[in-house]
């Protein structure tokens, strides 16, 4: 594998592997000349829109020039994204930041990017443990920046468990009767949030009953239809609506309200991400809670990791970030933090 050295960038002798990927600047690095290629799985995704906007702004604040940052929309199609990656390689970008359409394509993506001598930062959609092990085994300049989705699922479950069985068990059958609206099932975020939200209820000693489990693909309108359908079939038995993200929780809320139900009174609703609108709903009681998926810290860590590759400082092969539980108790703090 050839390791590319930027025209005006020289590999620095700085210490290797900055754990949290704080940017380690070497005097001879001129970030303004570095070309950054960014692939986003789908521009229309609400959360990834927050992420990419913050990523671009932060890269510019670090000294990259806006015209050298190219961000491509994979339009939720791996073939489209693979072509975009090929074009970035042909164009000779100095670093790539990739939010894969399919995490299962990571091996192919890694091979072609590493063969081209370009450092690679994966974001948001975590490749498999086997794939991550290859980066370490081969000492490749490849890392993943993201959160552990198990934590967000656990927090969703805890938000409901903390209300107590008496409050949530509206039909008094001794169980938490819930429906689950899942994100893209290929994505570990969806798999883990689905599994760990329910596990947190069980770990709190609560019995659970799943009344419906549907795939909403992270999408508000899809979730709105699915929840309308569930509510019409299972009517009053549904006590909790778990949505793997806030966009789907917003869709769920539309259907909950259309069915004449009231969150906090006769049904409970949780999401993940802390989109502005979801935070407003938590503040006004229209959502029981959400989980802050920290796009600021993740995008900054991704950009810092890119810089660390460009300077030669290098990175660990996994750079983590914590989620934060959001309920009426702390929503004002989170809103203030995001202003
Ligand atoms: C998740 C996020 C979702 C969606 C997904 C895309 O982390 O919670 O809203 O953006 O990433 O992969």
Short mmCIF file of C-alpha atoms and ligand atoms in Angstrom, two decimals:
data_model
loop_
_atom_site.label_atom_id
_atom_site.label_comp_id
_atom_site.label_asym_id
_atom_site.label_seq_id
_atom_site.Cartn_x
_atom_site.Cartn_y
_atom_site.Cartn_z
CA UNK A 1 0.00 0.00 0.00
CA UNK A 2 1.36 3.40 -0.84
CA UNK A 3 0.87 6.12 1.74
CA UNK A 4 0.09 9.38 0.08
CA UNK A 5 1.77 12.54 1.30
CA UNK A 6 0.07 15.82 0.45
CA UNK A 7 1.93 18.37 -1.63
CA UNK A 8 2.44 20.77 1.23
CA UNK A 9 1.66 18.25 3.94
CA UNK A 10 4.52 16.35 5.44
CA UNK A 11 4.04 13.41 7.73
CA UNK A 12 4.62 14.73 11.19
CA UNK A 13 6.55 13.02 13.93
CA UNK A 14 3.80 13.69 16.47
CA UNK A 15 2.83 10.91 18.88
CA UNK A 16 0.52 8.35 17.32
CA UNK A 17 -3.07 7.44 18.05
CA UNK A 18 -4.85 10.34 19.72
CA UNK A 19 -7.61 8.50 21.60
CA UNK A 20 -10.36 11.08 21.33
CA UNK A 21 -9.09 12.34 18.00
CA UNK A 22 -8.35 15.88 19.16
CA UNK A 23 -6.62 17.43 16.18
CA UNK A 24 -2.86 17.31 16.52
CA UNK A 25 -1.45 20.08 14.38
CA UNK A 26 1.97 19.88 12.85
CA UNK A 27 3.51 23.16 11.73
CA UNK A 28 4.03 21.96 8.18
CA UNK A 29 0.35 21.10 7.54
CA UNK A 30 -1.64 23.38 5.30
CA UNK A 31 -5.23 22.21 5.65
CA UNK A 32 -6.46 24.82 3.19
CA UNK A 33 -4.84 22.77 0.41
CA UNK A 34 -6.25 19.42 1.52
CA UNK A 35 -9.14 17.93 -0.47
CA UNK A 36 -11.84 16.23 1.60
CA UNK A 37 -14.44 13.88 0.09
CA UNK A 38 -17.56 13.22 2.16
CA UNK A 39 -20.18 10.59 1.30
CA UNK A 40 -23.54 10.77 3.07
CA UNK A 41 -25.92 7.83 2.69
CA UNK A 42 -28.93 10.07 2.03
CA UNK A 43 -29.26 13.88 2.19
CA UNK A 44 -32.98 13.77 3.02
CA UNK A 45 -32.27 12.07 6.39
CA UNK A 46 -32.94 14.69 9.12
CA UNK A 47 -30.21 13.58 11.49
CA UNK A 48 -27.55 13.22 8.81
CA UNK A 49 -28.45 16.73 7.60
CA UNK A 50 -27.56 18.12 11.04
CA UNK A 51 -24.42 16.00 11.00
CA UNK A 52 -23.14 17.05 7.57
CA UNK A 53 -23.89 20.75 8.11
CA UNK A 54 -21.92 20.73 11.37
CA UNK A 55 -19.15 18.67 9.75
CA UNK A 56 -18.67 21.13 6.92
CA UNK A 57 -18.74 24.18 9.21
CA UNK A 58 -16.27 22.61 11.61
CA UNK A 59 -13.88 21.55 8.82
CA UNK A 60 -13.86 25.15 7.60
CA UNK A 61 -13.25 26.41 11.15
CA UNK A 62 -10.22 24.09 11.34
CA UNK A 63 -8.71 25.73 8.24
CA UNK A 64 -9.98 23.57 5.34
CA UNK A 65 -11.26 25.68 2.48
CA UNK A 66 -14.92 25.28 1.57
CA UNK A 67 -14.17 24.71 -2.12
CA UNK A 68 -11.97 21.74 -1.26
CA UNK A 69 -14.75 20.00 0.68
CA UNK A 70 -17.11 17.98 -1.53
CA UNK A 71 -20.14 16.30 0.01
CA UNK A 72 -22.07 13.74 -2.04
CA UNK A 73 -25.61 12.39 -1.60
CA UNK A 74 -25.68 8.59 -1.92
CA UNK A 75 -29.47 8.78 -2.37
CA UNK A 76 -29.76 5.61 -0.26
CA UNK A 77 -28.26 3.56 -3.08
CA UNK A 78 -24.95 1.73 -2.57
CA UNK A 79 -24.16 1.59 -6.30
CA UNK A 80 -24.53 5.38 -6.54
CA UNK A 81 -22.32 5.87 -3.51
CA UNK A 82 -19.69 3.43 -4.81
CA UNK A 83 -19.46 5.48 -8.01
CA UNK A 84 -19.03 8.62 -5.92
CA UNK A 85 -16.19 6.96 -3.99
CA UNK A 86 -14.52 5.92 -7.28
CA UNK A 87 -14.78 9.52 -8.50
CA UNK A 88 -13.25 10.85 -5.28
CA UNK A 89 -10.35 8.40 -5.67
CA UNK A 90 -9.85 9.42 -9.30
CA UNK A 91 -9.91 13.05 -8.24
CA UNK A 92 -7.10 12.38 -5.74
CA UNK A 93 -8.81 13.51 -2.53
CA UNK A 94 -6.52 13.53 0.50
CA UNK A 95 -8.99 12.04 2.98
CA UNK A 96 -12.43 10.43 2.79
CA UNK A 97 -15.26 10.59 5.36
CA UNK A 98 -17.89 7.96 4.57
CA UNK A 99 -21.38 7.28 5.93
CA UNK A 100 -22.00 4.02 4.05
CA UNK A 101 -25.38 3.24 2.51
CA UNK A 102 -24.87 -0.40 3.48
CA UNK A 103 -22.49 -1.13 6.33
CA UNK A 104 -22.02 -4.57 4.76
CA UNK A 105 -20.25 -2.88 1.82
CA UNK A 106 -17.54 -1.53 4.11
CA UNK A 107 -15.04 -4.27 3.25
CA UNK A 108 -15.16 -3.45 -0.47
CA UNK A 109 -15.05 0.28 0.22
CA UNK A 110 -12.10 -0.06 2.62
CA UNK A 111 -10.12 -2.17 0.14
CA UNK A 112 -10.41 0.31 -2.69
CA UNK A 113 -9.75 3.38 -0.53
CA UNK A 114 -6.77 1.80 1.25
CA UNK A 115 -5.32 0.62 -2.08
CA UNK A 116 -5.50 4.20 -3.30
CA UNK A 117 -3.49 5.30 -0.24
CA UNK A 118 -6.27 7.52 1.10
CA UNK A 119 -7.08 7.63 4.84
CA UNK A 120 -10.69 6.81 5.66
CA UNK A 121 -13.05 7.87 8.45
CA UNK A 122 -16.34 5.97 8.63
CA UNK A 123 -19.22 7.75 10.36
CA UNK A 124 -22.67 6.90 11.72
CA UNK A 125 -23.15 3.41 10.25
CA UNK A 126 -20.74 1.13 11.99
CA UNK A 127 -19.03 -1.62 9.97
CA UNK A 128 -18.88 -5.10 11.49
CA UNK A 129 -16.45 -6.09 14.22
CA UNK A 130 -14.61 -8.33 11.69
CA UNK A 131 -14.18 -5.40 9.34
CA UNK A 132 -12.89 -3.15 12.12
CA UNK A 133 -10.45 -5.87 13.19
CA UNK A 134 -8.90 -5.84 9.69
CA UNK A 135 -8.00 -2.15 10.06
CA UNK A 136 -6.08 -2.83 13.25
CA UNK A 137 -4.52 -6.07 11.99
CA UNK A 138 -3.20 -4.34 8.87
CA UNK A 139 -2.41 -1.06 10.60
CA UNK A 140 -4.49 0.80 7.99
CA UNK A 141 -5.44 4.47 8.31
CA UNK A 142 -9.11 3.61 8.78
CA UNK A 143 -11.32 4.42 11.76
CA UNK A 144 -14.97 4.60 12.80
CA UNK A 145 -16.47 7.58 14.64
CA UNK A 146 -19.84 7.05 16.26
CA UNK A 147 -21.92 6.10 19.26
CA UNK A 148 -22.80 2.69 20.64
CA UNK A 149 -26.45 2.26 19.69
CA UNK A 150 -26.98 -0.17 22.58
CA UNK A 151 -26.69 2.81 24.91
CA UNK A 152 -29.46 4.75 23.10
CA UNK A 153 -31.80 1.76 23.21
CA UNK A 154 -31.13 1.24 26.89
CA UNK A 155 -31.86 4.92 27.58
CA UNK A 156 -35.17 4.73 25.70
CA UNK A 157 -36.21 1.74 27.82
CA UNK A 158 -35.09 3.45 31.02
CA UNK A 159 -37.18 6.55 30.22
CA UNK A 160 -40.26 4.31 30.19
CA UNK A 161 -39.18 2.09 33.11
CA UNK A 162 -38.57 5.17 35.26
CA UNK A 163 -42.25 6.12 34.93
CA UNK A 164 -43.12 2.91 36.82
CA UNK A 165 -45.53 0.08 35.96
CA UNK A 166 -48.54 1.80 37.59
CA UNK A 167 -48.25 4.81 35.31
CA UNK A 168 -47.54 2.96 32.05
CA UNK A 169 -49.72 -0.14 32.46
CA UNK A 170 -52.93 1.61 31.47
CA UNK A 171 -54.89 -1.58 30.71
CA UNK A 172 -53.73 -3.10 34.01
CA UNK A 173 -52.67 -6.44 32.54
CA UNK A 174 -49.40 -6.30 34.49
CA UNK A 175 -47.32 -5.77 31.33
CA UNK A 176 -45.88 -2.96 29.24
CA UNK A 177 -47.70 -3.32 25.88
CA UNK A 178 -45.62 -1.65 23.19
CA UNK A 179 -45.15 -1.27 19.47
CA UNK A 180 -41.72 -0.86 17.87
CA UNK A 181 -41.03 1.25 14.78
CA UNK A 182 -37.60 0.31 13.45
CA UNK A 183 -35.10 2.16 11.29
CA UNK A 184 -33.34 0.54 8.33
CA UNK A 185 -32.84 -3.07 9.51
CA UNK A 186 -29.41 -3.33 7.82
CA UNK A 187 -28.20 -0.71 10.26
CA UNK A 188 -26.92 -1.71 13.71
CA UNK A 189 -28.46 1.44 15.17
CA UNK A 190 -31.90 0.03 14.36
CA UNK A 191 -31.05 -3.49 15.51
CA UNK A 192 -29.56 -2.42 18.84
CA UNK A 193 -32.16 0.24 19.66
CA UNK A 194 -34.92 -2.29 19.07
CA UNK A 195 -33.25 -4.91 21.22
CA UNK A 196 -31.91 -2.79 24.06
CA UNK A 197 -34.97 -0.59 24.65
CA UNK A 198 -36.98 -3.73 25.46
CA UNK A 199 -34.09 -5.28 27.39
CA UNK A 200 -33.95 -2.20 29.65
CA UNK A 201 -37.62 -2.71 30.55
CA UNK A 202 -36.98 -6.37 31.33
CA UNK A 203 -33.83 -5.54 33.28
CA UNK A 204 -36.00 -3.21 35.39
CA UNK A 205 -38.14 -6.24 36.23
CA UNK A 206 -41.03 -5.33 33.93
CA UNK A 207 -42.96 -7.80 31.80
CA UNK A 208 -43.35 -6.77 28.17
CA UNK A 209 -45.70 -7.59 25.31
CA UNK A 210 -44.86 -6.61 21.73
CA UNK A 211 -48.10 -5.76 19.90
CA UNK A 212 -46.48 -4.77 16.62
CA UNK A 213 -42.97 -4.41 15.16
CA UNK A 214 -42.63 -2.60 11.84
CA UNK A 215 -39.85 -1.13 9.69
CA UNK A 216 -40.16 2.63 9.14
CA UNK A 217 -36.70 3.07 7.57
CA UNK A 218 -35.95 6.20 9.66
CA UNK A 219 -38.71 8.04 7.78
CA UNK A 220 -41.45 10.24 9.26
CA UNK A 221 -44.19 9.62 6.69
CA UNK A 222 -43.62 5.86 6.70
CA UNK A 223 -43.82 5.77 10.49
CA UNK A 224 -46.96 7.89 10.47
CA UNK A 225 -48.72 5.29 8.30
CA UNK A 226 -47.42 2.34 10.30
CA UNK A 227 -48.50 3.80 13.63
CA UNK A 228 -51.92 4.81 12.28
CA UNK A 229 -52.36 1.22 11.18
CA UNK A 230 -51.21 -0.22 14.54
CA UNK A 231 -53.49 2.11 16.45
CA UNK A 232 -56.48 1.15 14.33
CA UNK A 233 -55.79 -2.59 14.87
CA UNK A 234 -54.73 -2.66 18.52
CA UNK A 235 -56.61 0.44 19.65
CA UNK A 236 -56.36 1.08 23.37
CA UNK A 237 -53.96 -1.73 24.22
CA UNK A 238 -50.90 0.15 22.98
CA UNK A 239 -49.23 1.82 25.95
CA UNK A 240 -45.80 2.65 24.54
CA UNK A 241 -44.57 3.57 21.06
CA UNK A 242 -40.82 3.03 20.69
CA UNK A 243 -39.35 4.67 17.58
CA UNK A 244 -35.72 4.05 16.64
CA UNK A 245 -35.37 7.77 15.79
CA UNK A 246 -37.12 11.12 16.24
CA UNK A 247 -38.19 11.54 12.62
CA UNK A 248 -40.31 8.41 13.03
CA UNK A 249 -41.49 9.56 16.48
CA UNK A 250 -42.75 12.78 14.86
CA UNK A 251 -44.71 10.68 12.37
CA UNK A 252 -46.00 8.51 15.21
CA UNK A 253 -47.14 11.60 17.10
CA UNK A 254 -49.20 12.78 14.11
CA UNK A 255 -51.06 9.45 14.12
CA UNK A 256 -51.39 9.34 17.90
CA UNK A 257 -53.03 12.78 17.86
CA UNK A 258 -55.21 11.90 14.86
CA UNK A 259 -56.45 8.86 16.82
CA UNK A 260 -57.46 11.16 19.68
CA UNK A 261 -54.81 9.84 22.05
CA UNK A 262 -52.70 12.04 24.35
CA UNK A 263 -49.03 11.37 25.07
CA UNK A 264 -48.33 11.34 28.79
CA UNK A 265 -51.95 10.57 29.59
CA UNK A 266 -53.04 7.49 27.66
CA UNK A 267 -49.91 6.57 25.68
CA UNK A 268 -46.13 7.10 25.90
CA UNK A 269 -43.73 7.90 23.04
CA UNK A 270 -39.92 7.91 22.79
CA UNK A 271 -37.45 8.56 19.98
CA UNK A 272 -33.72 9.10 19.47
CA UNK A 273 -31.67 12.02 18.01
CA UNK A 274 -32.96 15.17 19.78
CA UNK A 275 -34.14 16.93 16.61
CA UNK A 276 -35.36 20.49 17.42
CA UNK A 277 -38.99 19.58 16.89
CA UNK A 278 -38.70 16.50 19.10
CA UNK A 279 -37.12 18.58 21.87
CA UNK A 280 -40.03 21.05 21.63
CA UNK A 281 -42.41 18.09 21.94
CA UNK A 282 -40.57 16.75 24.98
CA UNK A 283 -40.73 20.23 26.54
CA UNK A 284 -44.48 20.51 25.91
CA UNK A 285 -45.19 16.90 26.94
CA UNK A 286 -46.11 15.64 23.45
CA UNK A 287 -43.22 13.18 23.57
CA UNK A 288 -42.23 11.29 26.71
CA UNK A 289 -38.55 11.56 25.89
CA UNK A 290 -35.77 11.21 23.38
CA UNK A 291 -32.04 10.49 23.40
CA UNK A 292 -29.52 13.07 22.23
CA UNK A 293 -27.45 11.62 19.39
CA UNK A 294 -24.60 14.11 19.60
CA UNK A 295 -24.03 15.16 15.99
CA UNK A 296 -21.77 17.98 17.15
CA UNK A 297 -19.31 15.79 19.00
CA UNK A 298 -19.46 13.06 16.32
CA UNK A 299 -18.88 15.42 13.39
CA UNK A 300 -16.07 17.20 15.22
CA UNK A 301 -14.40 13.90 16.11
CA UNK A 302 -14.68 12.80 12.48
CA UNK A 303 -13.05 16.01 11.24
CA UNK A 304 -10.38 15.84 13.96
CA UNK A 305 -9.64 12.25 12.95
CA UNK A 306 -9.25 13.35 9.32
CA UNK A 307 -6.75 15.99 10.43
CA UNK A 308 -4.85 13.45 12.50
CA UNK A 309 -4.44 11.27 9.41
CA UNK A 310 -3.31 14.23 7.32
CA UNK A 311 -0.69 15.23 9.89
CA UNK A 312 0.44 11.64 10.29
CA UNK A 313 -0.56 11.61 13.96
CA UNK A 314 -2.96 8.73 13.30
CA UNK A 315 -6.01 7.56 15.23
CA UNK A 316 -7.36 4.66 17.20
CA UNK A 317 -9.60 2.46 15.02
CA UNK A 318 -12.74 3.27 17.05
CA UNK A 319 -13.65 6.73 18.32
CA UNK A 320 -16.73 6.71 20.54
CA UNK A 321 -19.24 9.25 21.78
CA UNK A 322 -21.92 9.10 24.49
CA UNK A 323 -25.66 9.51 24.07
CA UNK A 324 -27.65 11.62 26.56
CA UNK A 325 -31.10 10.75 27.90
CA UNK A 326 -33.60 13.60 27.40
CA UNK A 327 -36.84 14.02 29.37
CA UNK A 328 -38.87 17.00 30.58
CA UNK A 329 -36.35 17.26 33.45
CA UNK A 330 -33.31 18.20 31.32
CA UNK A 331 -34.75 19.18 27.93
CA UNK A 332 -34.12 22.89 28.55
CA UNK A 333 -30.41 22.18 29.14
CA UNK A 334 -30.12 20.22 25.89
CA UNK A 335 -31.98 22.94 23.97
CA UNK A 336 -29.62 25.57 25.41
CA UNK A 337 -26.62 23.43 24.44
CA UNK A 338 -27.85 23.17 20.84
CA UNK A 339 -28.63 26.88 20.33
C1 LIG B 1 -29.00 7.12 13.28
C2 LIG B 1 -30.01 8.22 13.52
C3 LIG B 1 -31.13 8.10 12.52
C4 LIG B 1 -30.60 8.03 11.12
C5 LIG B 1 -29.55 6.95 11.02
C6 LIG B 1 -28.92 6.92 9.64
O1 LIG B 1 -27.93 7.24 14.17
O2 LIG B 1 -30.52 8.11 14.82
O3 LIG B 1 -32.03 9.19 12.66
O4 LIG B 1 -30.02 9.27 10.82
O5 LIG B 1 -28.53 7.17 11.98
O6 LIG B 1 -27.94 5.93 9.56
#
